[in-house]
Coordinates of C-alpha atoms and ligand atoms in Angstrom, one line a residue:
M134 CA 25.2 40.5 35.0
E135 CA 24.8 38.3 32.2
I136 CA 28.0 37.6 29.4
K137 CA 27.3 36.0 26.0
K138 CA 29.4 34.8 23.8
G139 CA 28.6 35.1 20.1
I140 CA 30.5 35.6 16.3
P141 CA 32.2 38.8 16.2
V142 CA 31.3 40.3 13.2
S143 CA 32.0 44.2 13.7
P144 CA 34.7 45.2 15.4
G145 CA 35.0 48.0 18.1
V146 CA 33.1 48.4 21.9
A147 CA 30.1 50.4 23.2
I148 CA 28.4 51.3 25.9
A149 CA 24.9 52.3 26.1
T150 CA 21.7 51.6 27.2
A151 CA 19.7 48.9 25.0
V152 CA 17.0 49.1 22.6
T153 CA 15.0 45.9 21.6
L154 CA 13.8 45.1 18.0
G155 CA 12.2 41.8 18.5
A156 CA 10.8 39.2 15.7
E157 CA 8.8 41.5 14.5
E158 CA 10.4 44.4 15.0
Y159 CA 8.7 46.9 17.4
R160 CA 10.5 49.3 19.2
I161 CA 9.3 50.3 22.0
S162 CA 10.1 52.9 24.6
H163 CA 10.6 52.1 28.4
E164 CA 9.7 55.8 29.5
P165 CA 7.1 56.1 31.5
V166 CA 4.1 58.1 30.5
A167 CA 3.0 61.2 32.2
P168 CA 0.3 60.4 35.0
E169 CA -2.4 61.9 33.5
Q170 CA -2.3 59.2 30.6
V171 CA -1.7 56.2 32.4
A172 CA -6.0 55.6 32.3
R173 CA -5.7 56.2 28.4
E174 CA -2.8 53.1 28.4
L175 CA -5.2 51.5 30.4
D176 CA -7.8 52.1 27.8
R177 CA -5.4 50.7 24.6
L178 CA -4.1 47.3 26.6
N179 CA -7.3 45.5 27.5
A180 CA -8.1 47.0 23.6
A181 CA -5.4 44.9 22.5
F182 CA -6.2 42.2 24.6
E183 CA -10.0 42.4 23.2
A184 CA -8.5 42.3 19.9
S185 CA -6.6 39.5 20.7
L186 CA -8.9 37.1 22.1
A187 CA -11.4 37.9 19.0
E188 CA -8.6 36.8 16.3
L189 CA -8.2 33.6 18.6
S190 CA -11.6 32.2 18.4
S191 CA -12.1 33.4 14.9
L192 CA -8.1 31.5 14.1
R193 CA -9.8 28.9 16.0
Q194 CA -12.8 28.6 14.0
T195 CA -11.1 28.9 10.8
T196 CA -8.3 26.5 11.6
A197 CA -10.4 24.0 12.9
H198 CA -11.9 23.8 9.7
Q199 CA -9.4 24.0 7.4
V200 CA -7.1 21.4 8.8
G201 CA -8.9 20.1 12.4
Q202 CA -9.6 19.8 15.7
D203 CA -6.1 18.9 16.4
I204 CA -3.9 21.4 15.2
A205 CA -7.1 24.1 16.3
A206 CA -6.4 23.5 20.0
I207 CA -3.2 25.5 20.3
F208 CA -5.2 28.2 19.9
D209 CA -7.0 27.4 23.2
F210 CA -4.0 27.7 24.8
H211 CA -3.3 30.9 23.5
Y212 CA -7.2 31.8 24.7
G213 CA -6.8 30.4 27.7
V214 CA -3.6 32.0 28.8
M215 CA -5.3 35.4 27.5
S216 CA -8.4 34.9 29.1
Q217 CA -7.7 33.5 32.3
G218 CA -7.5 37.6 33.4
R219 CA -4.3 37.1 35.9
L220 CA -2.4 38.0 32.7
R221 CA -4.1 41.3 32.3
E222 CA -4.2 42.0 36.2
Q223 CA -0.2 41.7 35.9
M224 CA 0.2 44.2 33.3
A225 CA -2.6 46.7 34.1
A226 CA -0.9 46.8 38.0
L227 CA 2.6 47.4 36.5
L228 CA 1.9 49.9 34.5
T229 CA -0.2 51.5 36.6
S230 CA 2.3 51.6 38.9
H231 CA 6.0 52.2 36.8
R232 CA 3.4 54.5 34.5
Y233 CA 4.9 52.6 31.7
T234 CA 3.2 52.3 28.1
A235 CA 0.9 49.5 27.4
E236 CA 3.7 48.2 25.3
Y237 CA 6.7 48.2 27.3
S238 CA 4.3 46.5 30.1
V239 CA 3.5 43.5 28.4
R240 CA 6.3 43.1 27.0
E241 CA 8.2 43.3 30.4
I242 CA 5.5 40.3 31.8
M243 CA 5.8 38.2 29.3
R244 CA 9.5 38.5 28.7
D245 CA 9.4 37.4 32.4
Y246 CA 7.2 34.5 31.6
Q247 CA 9.5 33.3 28.5
R248 CA 12.3 33.6 31.5
R249 CA 10.0 30.9 33.8
F250 CA 9.3 29.0 30.9
L251 CA 13.4 28.4 29.5
N252 CA 14.2 27.7 33.1
M253 CA 11.5 24.6 33.6
E254 CA 13.0 20.8 33.8
D255 CA 9.8 19.7 31.6
E256 CA 11.0 19.9 27.5
L257 CA 7.5 20.0 26.7
L258 CA 6.1 22.6 29.0
R259 CA 9.7 24.5 27.8
E260 CA 8.4 24.2 24.3
R261 CA 5.8 26.1 25.5
V262 CA 8.4 29.4 25.4
R263 CA 7.1 29.9 21.8
D264 CA 3.2 30.0 22.3
I265 CA 4.3 33.1 25.0
R266 CA 6.2 34.5 22.2
D267 CA 3.1 35.3 19.6
I268 CA 0.2 36.1 22.3
E269 CA 3.5 38.7 23.6
R270 CA 3.3 39.2 19.9
R271 CA -0.6 39.0 19.3
L272 CA -0.6 42.3 21.6
L273 CA 1.8 44.3 20.8
R274 CA 0.8 43.7 16.9
H275 CA -2.2 45.4 18.5
L276 CA -0.7 48.0 20.4
C277 CA 1.8 49.2 18.1
G278 CA 0.1 48.6 13.9
G279 CA 1.4 46.6 11.3
S280 CA 5.0 47.5 11.0
G281 CA 7.9 48.8 14.0
E282 CA 9.0 52.6 14.8
D283 CA 11.0 53.6 12.7
L284 CA 14.6 52.5 13.2
A285 CA 15.9 55.6 11.2
H286 CA 14.8 57.9 13.4
L287 CA 16.1 56.7 17.2
Q288 CA 15.9 59.9 19.4
D289 CA 19.1 58.4 21.6
Q290 CA 22.6 56.9 21.1
V291 CA 21.7 52.9 21.9
I292 CA 22.7 50.1 21.3
L293 CA 20.8 48.0 19.0
V294 CA 19.2 44.5 19.9
A295 CA 17.5 42.1 17.1
H296 CA 16.2 39.2 16.4
D297 CA 17.7 39.2 13.0
L298 CA 17.7 42.7 10.5
T299 CA 17.6 42.4 7.2
P300 CA 20.9 44.3 4.9
S301 CA 18.2 46.8 3.9
Q302 CA 17.6 47.7 7.6
G303 CA 21.0 47.4 8.3
A304 CA 21.6 50.2 5.5
N305 CA 19.1 52.5 6.6
L306 CA 20.5 52.8 10.5
S307 CA 21.7 55.8 11.6
R308 CA 25.6 55.8 11.9
T309 CA 25.2 57.7 15.1
K310 CA 22.5 57.0 16.9
V311 CA 23.2 52.8 16.6
L312 CA 26.2 52.4 18.6
A313 CA 26.5 49.0 17.9
L314 CA 24.4 45.9 17.1
A315 CA 23.2 42.6 19.1
M316 CA 21.6 39.9 17.0
D317 CA 20.2 36.5 17.5
T318 CA 20.6 35.4 13.8
G319 CA 23.2 36.1 11.2
G320 CA 27.1 35.5 10.6
L321 CA 30.4 37.3 9.6
T322 CA 30.1 36.8 6.2
S323 CA 26.2 37.7 6.5
H324 CA 24.8 40.9 3.8
T325 CA 24.0 43.0 7.3
A326 CA 27.3 42.2 9.2
I327 CA 29.1 43.5 6.1
V328 CA 27.4 46.5 6.1
V329 CA 27.9 47.3 9.3
R330 CA 31.0 46.7 9.3
S331 CA 31.2 49.5 6.8
M332 CA 28.8 51.6 8.8
G333 CA 31.5 50.8 10.9
I334 CA 28.9 50.2 13.8
P335 CA 29.9 47.0 16.3
A336 CA 29.0 44.2 16.0
V337 CA 28.3 40.8 17.5
M338 CA 25.5 38.2 15.7
G339 CA 24.5 34.5 16.5
L340 CA 24.1 35.2 20.0
K341 CA 20.5 33.3 19.9
D342 CA 18.5 34.7 22.2
I343 CA 20.1 38.0 23.1
S344 CA 17.1 39.9 22.6
Q345 CA 15.0 38.0 25.2
A346 CA 17.7 38.6 27.6
V347 CA 17.8 42.2 27.3
G348 CA 14.8 44.6 28.0
D349 CA 14.5 48.6 26.6
G350 CA 16.7 50.4 28.6
D351 CA 19.0 47.7 30.0
T352 CA 22.8 49.3 30.1
V353 CA 24.8 46.9 27.4
I354 CA 28.6 46.6 27.0
L355 CA 28.6 44.6 22.7
D356 CA 32.0 44.0 22.3
G357 CA 32.5 43.1 18.4
T358 CA 35.9 42.4 18.6
K359 CA 35.4 39.6 20.9
G360 CA 32.2 38.7 20.4
L361 CA 31.1 38.8 23.5
A362 CA 27.3 41.2 24.6
I363 CA 27.9 42.0 28.0
I364 CA 24.6 42.6 29.6
R365 CA 23.5 44.8 32.9
P366 CA 27.5 45.1 33.5
D367 CA 28.6 45.8 37.3
P368 CA 30.6 48.8 37.8
A369 CA 33.7 47.0 37.6
M370 CA 33.0 45.8 34.0
V371 CA 32.1 49.1 32.6
E372 CA 35.4 50.6 34.6
E373 CA 37.8 48.0 32.5
Y374 CA 35.6 48.5 29.2
R375 CA 36.4 51.9 29.3
R376 CA 40.8 51.5 29.5
E377 CA 39.9 48.7 26.6
E378 CA 37.9 51.5 24.6
Q379 CA 40.7 54.2 25.4
R380 CA 43.5 51.3 24.4
M381 CA 41.4 50.6 21.0
R382 CA 42.0 54.3 20.2
E383 CA 45.5 54.1 20.9
V384 CA 46.3 51.1 18.3
A385 CA 44.1 52.8 15.7
V386 CA 46.1 55.6 16.4
G387 CA 49.2 53.5 15.2
L388 CA 47.8 52.0 12.5
V389 CA 47.4 55.4 11.0
E390 CA 51.4 55.9 10.3
L391 CA 50.8 52.7 7.7
R392 CA 48.2 54.4 5.7
D393 CA 51.0 56.3 3.1
K394 CA 53.8 53.1 3.4
P395 CA 53.2 50.6 0.4
A396 CA 52.2 46.8 1.1
V397 CA 55.0 45.4 0.5
T398 CA 57.1 42.1 1.9
I399 CA 60.2 42.5 3.2
D400 CA 61.5 41.0 0.1
G401 CA 60.3 43.1 -1.9
T402 CA 57.2 42.0 -3.2
R403 CA 54.2 45.0 -4.0
I404 CA 50.8 43.5 -2.9
S405 CA 47.2 45.9 -4.2
L406 CA 44.9 46.3 -1.1
A407 CA 41.3 47.8 -2.4
A408 CA 38.5 48.6 -0.2
N409 CA 35.4 47.4 -0.8
I410 CA 32.3 49.5 -0.3
E411 CA 28.4 49.6 -0.3
F412 CA 27.9 53.6 -0.3
P413 CA 29.3 56.0 -2.5
Y414 CA 30.8 58.1 0.8
E415 CA 32.8 55.1 1.9
A416 CA 35.2 56.9 -1.1
A417 CA 36.5 59.1 2.1
L418 CA 37.5 56.2 4.4
C419 CA 38.9 54.2 1.1
L420 CA 41.4 56.8 0.7
E421 CA 41.6 57.5 4.7
K422 CA 43.0 54.1 5.2
G423 CA 44.8 53.7 2.4
A424 CA 43.6 51.7 -0.4
E425 CA 44.5 51.4 -4.0
G426 CA 41.8 51.4 -5.2
V427 CA 37.7 50.1 -4.8
G428 CA 38.4 46.3 -5.7
L429 CA 34.4 45.6 -5.2
Y430 CA 32.0 48.1 -5.2
R431 CA 28.6 46.4 -3.8
T432 CA 26.0 49.1 -5.9
E433 CA 22.2 47.1 -5.3
F434 CA 22.4 48.6 -1.7
L435 CA 21.5 51.3 -4.1
Y436 CA 18.0 49.7 -3.8
L437 CA 18.4 48.3 -0.4
R438 CA 18.3 52.2 0.5
S439 CA 15.2 53.0 -1.4
E440 CA 11.6 52.9 -1.7
T441 CA 11.7 53.0 -5.2
E442 CA 13.8 51.4 -8.1
P443 CA 16.8 53.6 -9.2
T444 CA 16.7 55.5 -12.2
E445 CA 19.9 55.7 -14.6
Q446 CA 20.2 59.2 -12.9
E447 CA 20.7 58.1 -9.6
H448 CA 22.7 54.8 -10.4
C449 CA 25.5 58.0 -12.4
E450 CA 25.5 59.8 -9.7
A451 CA 26.6 57.4 -7.1
Y452 CA 29.3 56.7 -9.6
Y453 CA 30.5 59.7 -10.3
S454 CA 30.9 60.6 -7.1
V455 CA 33.0 57.3 -6.3
V456 CA 35.1 58.2 -9.2
R457 CA 35.6 61.9 -8.5
A458 CA 36.7 60.9 -4.8
M459 CA 38.7 58.2 -6.2
K460 CA 41.0 60.2 -8.4
G461 CA 42.0 58.5 -10.8
R462 CA 42.7 54.7 -9.2
P463 CA 40.3 51.8 -10.4
I464 CA 37.0 51.2 -9.7
I465 CA 35.5 47.4 -9.6
I466 CA 31.7 48.0 -9.7
R467 CA 29.8 44.9 -9.5
T468 CA 26.6 44.7 -11.3
L469 CA 23.4 44.1 -9.6
D470 CA 23.4 41.3 -6.2
L471 CA 20.3 41.1 -5.4
G472 CA 18.4 38.3 -4.7
A473 CA 19.4 35.9 -1.5
D474 CA 19.4 38.1 1.2
K475 CA 18.8 41.2 -0.3
Y476 CA 16.1 41.6 -2.5
T477 CA 14.1 44.2 -3.5
R478 CA 10.1 45.4 -3.1
Q479 CA 9.1 43.3 -5.2
Q480 CA 11.2 39.8 -4.6
A481 CA 10.0 40.5 -1.1
T482 CA 6.4 39.7 -2.2
E483 CA 7.7 36.3 -3.6
P484 CA 10.0 34.5 -1.3
E485 CA 12.2 31.4 -3.0
R486 CA 11.7 28.3 -1.3
N487 CA 16.2 28.3 -1.3
P488 CA 16.8 32.0 -2.1
F489 CA 20.8 31.5 -2.1
L490 CA 20.4 28.5 -4.6
G491 CA 17.8 30.5 -6.5
L492 CA 16.8 33.6 -8.9
R493 CA 19.8 35.8 -7.7
S494 CA 22.5 37.9 -8.4
I495 CA 23.1 37.7 -12.2
R496 CA 20.6 35.2 -12.7
Y497 CA 17.9 38.1 -11.6
C498 CA 19.8 40.8 -14.3
L499 CA 19.8 38.5 -16.9
Q500 CA 16.2 37.4 -16.4
N501 CA 15.7 40.8 -16.4
L502 CA 17.1 42.8 -18.5
D503 CA 15.7 46.5 -18.4
L504 CA 16.3 46.8 -15.2
F505 CA 19.9 45.0 -15.9
K506 CA 20.6 47.6 -18.7
I507 CA 19.8 50.6 -16.9
Q508 CA 22.7 50.2 -14.5
L509 CA 25.5 48.3 -17.4
R510 CA 24.7 51.6 -19.1
A511 CA 25.1 53.9 -16.4
I512 CA 28.6 52.0 -15.5
L513 CA 29.2 52.8 -19.1
R514 CA 28.6 56.5 -18.4
A515 CA 30.6 56.5 -15.6
S516 CA 34.2 54.5 -17.0
A517 CA 34.0 58.1 -19.5
E518 CA 35.1 60.1 -16.4
G519 CA 37.8 57.5 -14.8
D520 CA 39.1 53.9 -14.2
V521 CA 35.8 52.0 -14.2
R522 CA 36.1 48.4 -14.5
I523 CA 32.7 46.6 -14.5
M524 CA 32.3 42.6 -12.4
F525 CA 29.6 40.0 -13.0
P526 CA 28.6 38.5 -9.9
L527 CA 28.0 34.7 -9.1
I528 CA 28.6 33.0 -12.8
S529 CA 27.9 29.4 -12.3
G530 CA 28.3 28.9 -16.5
L531 CA 29.9 30.5 -19.2
M532 CA 26.7 31.0 -20.8
E533 CA 26.0 33.4 -18.4
L534 CA 29.3 35.5 -18.8
R535 CA 28.8 35.9 -23.0
Q536 CA 25.0 36.7 -22.1
G537 CA 26.2 39.5 -19.3
K538 CA 28.5 40.6 -22.0
M539 CA 26.0 40.6 -24.9
A540 CA 23.4 42.7 -22.0
L541 CA 26.6 45.3 -22.3
G542 CA 26.8 45.4 -25.7
D543 CA 23.4 46.2 -26.1
A544 CA 23.9 48.8 -23.8
M545 CA 27.2 50.3 -25.3
E546 CA 24.7 50.5 -28.3
D547 CA 22.2 53.2 -26.8
L548 CA 25.0 55.0 -25.8
E549 CA 26.4 55.3 -29.1
E550 CA 22.3 56.3 -30.7
M551 CA 22.4 58.9 -28.1
G552 CA 26.6 60.4 -28.9
V553 CA 27.0 59.5 -25.1
P554 CA 30.7 58.8 -24.5
F555 CA 31.7 55.7 -23.0
R556 CA 35.0 53.7 -22.7
R557 CA 34.4 50.8 -25.3
D558 CA 37.0 48.5 -23.8
I559 CA 35.8 48.7 -20.3
P560 CA 37.8 45.9 -18.9
V561 CA 35.3 43.3 -17.6
G562 CA 35.8 40.3 -15.6
I563 CA 33.5 37.9 -12.9
M564 CA 33.5 37.1 -9.3
V565 CA 34.3 33.2 -8.7
E566 CA 32.0 32.4 -5.9
T567 CA 30.6 29.5 -6.8
P568 CA 32.0 26.4 -7.5
G569 CA 31.6 25.6 -10.9
A570 CA 33.8 29.0 -12.0
A571 CA 36.2 27.6 -10.2
I572 CA 36.5 24.5 -11.7
Q573 CA 36.1 26.0 -14.9
I574 CA 38.9 28.6 -14.3
R575 CA 40.4 27.8 -17.6
E576 CA 37.6 28.1 -20.2
F577 CA 36.4 31.6 -18.2
M578 CA 39.9 32.9 -17.7
R579 CA 40.0 33.5 -22.2
E580 CA 37.3 35.3 -21.8
V581 CA 37.1 37.8 -19.0
D582 CA 40.1 40.4 -18.3
F583 CA 40.3 39.7 -14.4
L584 CA 39.0 37.8 -12.1
S585 CA 37.9 38.5 -8.5
I586 CA 37.6 35.5 -6.0
G587 CA 34.2 35.9 -3.6
S588 CA 35.4 33.8 -0.9
N589 CA 31.8 34.5 1.3
D590 CA 29.1 32.5 -1.3
L591 CA 32.6 30.4 -2.5
I592 CA 32.8 28.9 0.8
Q593 CA 29.1 28.5 1.2
Y594 CA 28.6 26.7 -2.1
T595 CA 31.8 24.7 -1.6
L596 CA 30.6 23.9 1.6
A597 CA 27.6 23.8 1.7
V598 CA 27.0 26.1 4.6
D599 CA 23.8 28.6 4.8
R600 CA 26.6 31.7 5.4
N601 CA 23.9 33.7 7.0
N602 CA 23.4 30.6 9.7
E603 CA 23.9 30.7 12.9
R604 CA 23.1 27.7 14.1
V605 CA 25.6 26.6 11.5
A606 CA 28.4 28.7 11.6
P607 CA 30.6 26.5 13.0
L608 CA 30.7 24.7 9.8
Y609 CA 31.6 27.9 7.8
T610 CA 35.3 28.2 7.8
A611 CA 37.7 29.7 5.4
S612 CA 40.4 27.2 6.9
H613 CA 38.1 23.8 5.6
P614 CA 40.7 22.4 3.4
A615 CA 38.7 22.5 0.4
V616 CA 38.6 26.3 0.3
L617 CA 42.1 26.2 0.7
H618 CA 42.8 24.2 -2.0
T619 CA 40.1 25.4 -4.0
L620 CA 41.4 29.4 -3.3
R621 CA 45.4 28.2 -4.6
E622 CA 44.3 26.0 -7.8
V623 CA 42.5 29.3 -8.7
I624 CA 45.2 31.8 -8.0
Q625 CA 47.8 29.5 -9.7
K626 CA 46.3 29.8 -12.5
A627 CA 45.2 32.8 -12.6
N628 CA 49.3 33.3 -12.6
R629 CA 50.0 30.6 -15.1
A630 CA 47.8 32.8 -17.4
G631 CA 48.6 35.6 -16.5
V632 CA 45.5 37.5 -15.6
P633 CA 44.8 39.0 -12.6
C634 CA 42.9 37.5 -10.2
S635 CA 41.6 39.7 -7.0
L636 CA 39.9 38.0 -3.4
C637 CA 36.9 39.9 -1.9
G638 CA 35.8 38.6 0.4
E639 CA 36.0 39.0 4.1
M640 CA 38.8 36.5 4.1
A641 CA 40.9 39.2 2.5
G642 CA 40.7 41.0 5.6
E643 CA 41.4 38.9 8.1
P644 CA 45.0 38.5 9.2
L645 CA 44.5 34.9 9.9
Y646 CA 44.6 34.2 6.4
T647 CA 46.8 37.0 4.8
L648 CA 49.9 34.9 4.9
F649 CA 48.3 31.9 3.7
L650 CA 47.0 34.1 0.2
I651 CA 50.4 35.8 -0.3
G652 CA 51.5 31.8 0.0
I653 CA 49.2 30.5 -2.6
G654 CA 50.7 33.1 -4.9
L655 CA 47.1 35.9 -4.2
R656 CA 49.3 39.7 -4.7
Q657 CA 45.8 41.6 -4.9
F658 CA 43.6 42.0 -1.7
S659 CA 39.8 44.0 -1.9
M660 CA 38.6 44.2 2.2
A661 CA 36.6 46.6 3.6
A662 CA 39.0 49.9 3.8
N663 CA 38.8 49.6 8.5
D664 CA 40.7 45.7 7.6
I665 CA 43.2 47.6 5.3
P666 CA 46.1 48.9 7.8
E667 CA 46.4 45.5 9.8
I668 CA 46.9 43.6 6.7
K669 CA 49.3 46.0 5.5
R670 CA 51.1 45.7 9.0
I671 CA 51.6 41.6 8.4
I672 CA 52.4 42.0 4.7
R673 CA 55.3 44.1 5.8
S674 CA 56.5 41.6 8.6
T675 CA 56.9 38.7 6.3
T676 CA 58.9 37.2 3.4
V677 CA 57.8 36.0 0.3
A678 CA 59.4 32.8 0.7
R679 CA 58.2 32.2 4.7
A680 CA 54.2 32.8 3.0
E681 CA 55.1 29.9 0.6
R682 CA 56.8 28.2 3.6
I683 CA 53.9 28.3 5.4
A684 CA 50.5 27.9 2.9
R685 CA 52.9 24.5 1.8
K686 CA 52.1 23.1 5.2
A687 CA 48.9 24.7 5.6
L688 CA 47.5 22.7 2.6
S689 CA 48.7 19.4 4.4
Y690 CA 46.5 19.6 7.3
E691 CA 43.1 17.5 7.2
T692 CA 41.1 19.4 9.2
D693 CA 40.1 23.4 9.7
R694 CA 40.6 22.7 13.1
L695 CA 44.2 22.0 12.4
V696 CA 44.9 24.4 9.7
S697 CA 43.3 27.9 12.3
N698 CA 45.3 26.4 15.0
Y699 CA 48.6 26.3 12.8
L700 CA 47.4 29.6 10.6
R701 CA 47.2 31.4 14.4
D702 CA 50.9 30.4 15.5
E703 CA 52.4 31.9 12.2
V704 CA 51.0 34.7 12.4
R705 CA 51.2 34.9 15.8
K706 CA 54.6 34.6 15.4
V707 CA 55.2 38.0 12.3
A708 CA 52.3 40.1 14.0
P709 CA 51.2 39.2 17.5
E710 CA 49.5 42.1 17.6
S711 CA 47.8 41.0 14.9
L712 CA 45.7 38.5 16.3
Ligands
PEP1007 C1 31.8 37.1 -1.7 O1 30.8 36.2 -1.9 O2 32.8 37.0 -1.0 C2 31.4 38.7 -2.3 C3 32.9 39.7 -2.0 O3 30.3 38.7 -2.5 P1 29.0 39.2 -1.4 O4 30.0 38.8 -0.4 O5 28.7 40.2 -1.5 O6 28.2 38.1 -2.1
MG1008 MG1 29.3 37.1 -3.3

C-alpha cells in the first residue's frame, strides 16, 4: 500500500481499479490476450523495437548535423539501451508468461526500470529516468499509433490516473465510467479541476508522480475531500473507506434539508447564492441545490466539447435550455473565455509562450469579431426568453469594455435588421479578475450594470502564481493579505456606488472564506452548485456583526498562514462540520 498526498480539488471518495494515461495519453489495457494471439503480440513488440531503433539512428544523424555531436549523443544512450537485447527479452518474457499485450509489457518493464532509477543514490543516474520515460513513450507510440484510446468509450468504471488532462479532455470524460481522477499536475482552480468538480467527479491533482506509481489494473482509493490517493490499499483501509462513503452519504442527506431555506444570517441579512455552470445540463443540479440563478455560465465549454465551432443556432439551443430549466431566475452568460488553458483546435496549433498573459478571453474575442458576434447574437436571442445578462471576462482596461459593448451594439443591429426580438437593455457586466480592473474599479462602475469578481484569476495575477502549476501551488492562496485587501476595496466601492457585485471564483464555495466575505460586505456569491448547501449552512450560523469582526481581524494579519489559521478557527466555532 502506498499513500500519496496531493491537492483536493473535487470532493468525494471512490474505490476502483485504475486506468492510467501517461504524458502521451495512451490507455493501455491490462487484460490478457487469447493464447493464439501471443505470437502476434510478440511480432508487434519486435516491430516497435525495429521502428524505434531506425527512428533513433536517423534522429541521431539529423541532430548531429543540426545542433552538434554533444546533443546527438543523448540518443546514443537510448539506442544503446534498446539495442542490447536484454530489454526486449524481458518484455517478451513477461508478454509470453502472462499473455499481456505488447503495450502492457512495455509499460510494466519500463515502469520497473523507472522505479529502480528513481531510487538510485547517484543524482546523475536518477536524472536518467527521463530517458527511460522517453524510451517507453517511443515504443508506445509505435505500438499505439498517434493517439491514445478514446477516453469517452471506457468499458468499465475506473479511477483515471493521468499525467495531465486538458479542460477539454476533462469535459469529455464519461461521468458514469470515470469514478474519480488523479493527476500529476494541476491545482484547485485549474480549469480541468473546475470542470470535473462540476461533473461531480472526485479528483486529486498535483500528485506529481502518481501516473508513474500506479499501473493499469491497480486498485486505488481516491479521496477527493482530503486530497489522498491510496494505491493498492490493504483490506483494512478499504473497509475504513467503505464506512467513510456511508458517512458522506449521511452528511449529504442532512444538507438536502437546507435546499428550500433562505441563505440568511441570524440577524436577518439576505445573501444571494447562485451557481456556476459549464454545461446546460447542470441547470437541473442548480435547482436541486437551491441556487437562485446562474451567476457564471462558462460558455467556452461549448467549443471544448465539439470538434467544430458551434453555430449561432447551437449557441442558442444551449442558452435556451438553461433559460427554460432556470424558470425565470437570472442567468449571467459569460462570453467566451478561450485561450490560456482552454483552446480551440486552431489555438492549439499556434501555441503561445505565455498563454495566461496572452491572447485569451475578451482579447481573443476582440481579435476574432465574427466568432464573437455569433455568440453575442445568440445571447441576445436568448434574452428575449428569460432574465439573461451578459458578462465580459478578463477585462483589463476600459477600452476593452467599450469595444466589447460596440460589438454587442453591432450584434443588436444585425438582429434588428432580421426582425429578431431581444432585450435592448440587457444588463452588461464585467469580471473583475485582473489587478488593473480592481484598481480602476470606480471608472469601470460608471459603464457597467454589475460586477463579478473572478478570484481564481485575480489571485493568480495579483500574486504572479500560475493557478495550474502544482510546483507553486502552496503560493497560490486566497488568504494572501494582498488578495484580501483587494477584495475588500472592490466590494466596498461597489456597495457604496450601489453597483451589484458578486464573487464567482472557487473562493466563493470554500467554507474557509464565507465569514470573511460577508464581513467585507459581499452579498452575492456564485459557486459550484454542489457547494451551495454547505455555504448556506455557514451563512445561517452567523450574524453580520460577527462576520465583520472576523474580517477586520483577518485583514490585520501580515501573512497568509496566519490568516488561514485564524479563519479556520473562526469557522470551526460557527460550523464545525464545514471544515
Ligand atoms: C475566475 O477567474 O475566478 C473565474 C470565475 O473564471 P475562470 O475560473 O473560468 O477563469
Ligand atoms: Mg477567470
